[in-house]
Amino acid sequence: MKDFKSLLKVEFKRIFSNSVLMAIFFGAPIGYGILFGFVYQQAKVKDLPIVIVDQDRSPVTDQIIDAFIANEGLLVKDVRPTSGNIVAEMPTEQYAAVITFPTDFEKNVLQKKHPEIRVDLNMANIVNANTASNHINTVLMTMNAGIEIEGLKKQGMHPDQAKASFESFKINFNKLYNSTGNYVTFMLPGILAAIMQQIIFLAMALAFSRDFEDGYFANLVKNHKSSLYLIFLKATPFLIMLPFIWGIVSSFFPFFRITADIFNFPMLVLTILLTLASMAIGMLFSIAIPSQLKATELLMVISTPAFILSGFTWPTAAIPEVIASVAQFIPVTQFLSAFRKIAFYGGDFASVSSEITMLLLIFGVAFIAMVFLLQLKINKTAKKETVVLDA
């Protein structure tokens, strides 16, 4: 035990002597958490710039334009009689949409000729385009209903009867599990989990690869020749520090008012399993690849697309089956799938049993592989030392 404590002190010194590792390990979760939290703090996309081309200039089009101006999701940048050179303006103004009312629009509406309003959406940014499309559609459908009802009233129909004649049924949308459509609630949990996986990968990638490069591994082998002992020695500093980092990360949820139930026992188990699985994969790479640079580069190849492949924002069903199958072996994929079930749907252990099983499998396979591979390297190093002493 005394030897373990002295070796553990050396491990802490070696870890804290690496300024880059410390900056990533402590700075990334805190810095990126605050950064992305404030990026999405507005919660909804608002004031998307649009241009209205009013070729009719009639009272009806004026009413519709006023409705667009009153919509919080849209910002009417300009109302003009002709389109002008929209293409030249687009690089600087980046309009989300251009809405065109044709000539004789009011006349054709009154004559029931069903004139067409043209909406040109800027699809360069799909999020903005979809949001703008929803707001535009809401305004136009509301105004369309209003115009139809007014027409029936002018024909002498009672207002209530006119409304009932046009409105054959009602639609009531009840939004669940993020009823306000808050974007920080949607995005930040997934980003934070991906960041935590990445920093664990990068930290553990240096666990043994650095020792192989500077020769410290031979000193460790002299003290103990058990792979389990050395793995526990290397993991202990991070097992001590990571709960502190996770505590800071979890504090972002109440700080940014994210309505997700994360302070419960199933979530604690999931967090522990994500941590252990990520540590095992990172340490396996550090043992298999005796180069700090190569180990971190290869782990970056895994961690960089992990968030996209996890299915958290883009549905797994829309991802090619081969890629989706590979993504199942990335710890954050399983964590985020279970996270949504527990944090938003109020699920229990039974609802996330498949994800827990998969995380245990990932950890188990990686752990067995690194124990076996590290023991081979320990035996090889010990044999070399014996040969040197005999010589």
Short mmCIF file of C-alpha atoms in Angstrom, two decimals, residues 184-194 246 249-250 253 258-264 266-268 270-271 274 307 312 331-348 351-352 355-356 359:
data_model
loop_
_atom_site.label_atom_id
_atom_site.label_comp_id
_atom_site.label_asym_id
_atom_site.label_seq_id
_atom_site.Cartn_x
_atom_site.Cartn_y
_atom_site.Cartn_z
CA VAL A 184 -30.62 24.70 -25.04
CA THR A 185 -32.64 21.86 -23.49
CA PHE A 186 -32.43 19.97 -26.77
CA MET A 187 -28.76 20.48 -27.68
CA LEU A 188 -26.65 21.11 -24.58
CA PRO A 189 -27.00 17.69 -22.86
CA GLY A 190 -25.79 15.87 -25.95
CA ILE A 191 -22.91 18.26 -26.52
CA LEU A 192 -21.76 18.02 -22.90
CA ALA A 193 -21.80 14.22 -22.97
CA ALA A 194 -19.79 14.17 -26.21
CA TRP A 246 -19.03 15.75 -13.74
CA VAL A 249 -21.03 19.74 -15.89
CA SER A 250 -24.25 18.79 -14.07
CA PHE A 253 -28.45 22.15 -16.12
CA ILE A 258 -32.64 22.91 -18.57
CA THR A 259 -35.79 21.00 -17.67
CA ALA A 260 -34.34 17.50 -17.48
CA ASP A 261 -34.41 15.11 -14.54
CA ILE A 262 -30.74 14.16 -14.20
CA PHE A 263 -30.27 13.99 -10.43
CA ASN A 264 -31.38 10.41 -9.90
CA PRO A 266 -30.27 5.58 -12.92
CA MET A 267 -28.52 8.66 -14.34
CA LEU A 268 -25.68 8.21 -11.85
CA LEU A 270 -25.23 5.69 -16.66
CA THR A 271 -22.65 8.40 -15.97
CA LEU A 274 -19.96 6.11 -19.67
CA PHE A 307 -22.17 13.12 -31.47
CA PHE A 312 -29.26 12.37 -30.59
CA PRO A 331 -20.07 4.78 -25.44
CA VAL A 332 -21.75 8.16 -25.91
CA THR A 333 -24.25 6.62 -28.37
CA GLN A 334 -25.59 4.33 -25.65
CA PHE A 335 -25.41 7.04 -23.00
CA LEU A 336 -27.40 9.60 -25.01
CA SER A 337 -30.03 7.05 -25.98
CA ALA A 338 -30.54 6.19 -22.30
CA PHE A 339 -30.22 9.83 -21.21
CA ARG A 340 -33.27 10.89 -23.19
CA LYS A 341 -35.32 8.00 -21.81
CA ILE A 342 -34.51 8.87 -18.20
CA ALA A 343 -34.10 12.66 -18.23
CA PHE A 344 -37.11 13.50 -20.43
CA TYR A 345 -39.40 10.45 -20.44
CA GLY A 346 -38.98 9.58 -16.75
CA GLY A 347 -37.80 6.04 -17.50
CA ASP A 348 -36.26 3.61 -15.03
CA SER A 351 -36.30 1.15 -19.93
CA VAL A 352 -32.52 1.51 -20.40
CA GLU A 355 -28.03 0.60 -23.17
CA ILE A 356 -26.64 -0.46 -19.79
CA LEU A 359 -22.02 -0.04 -22.00
#
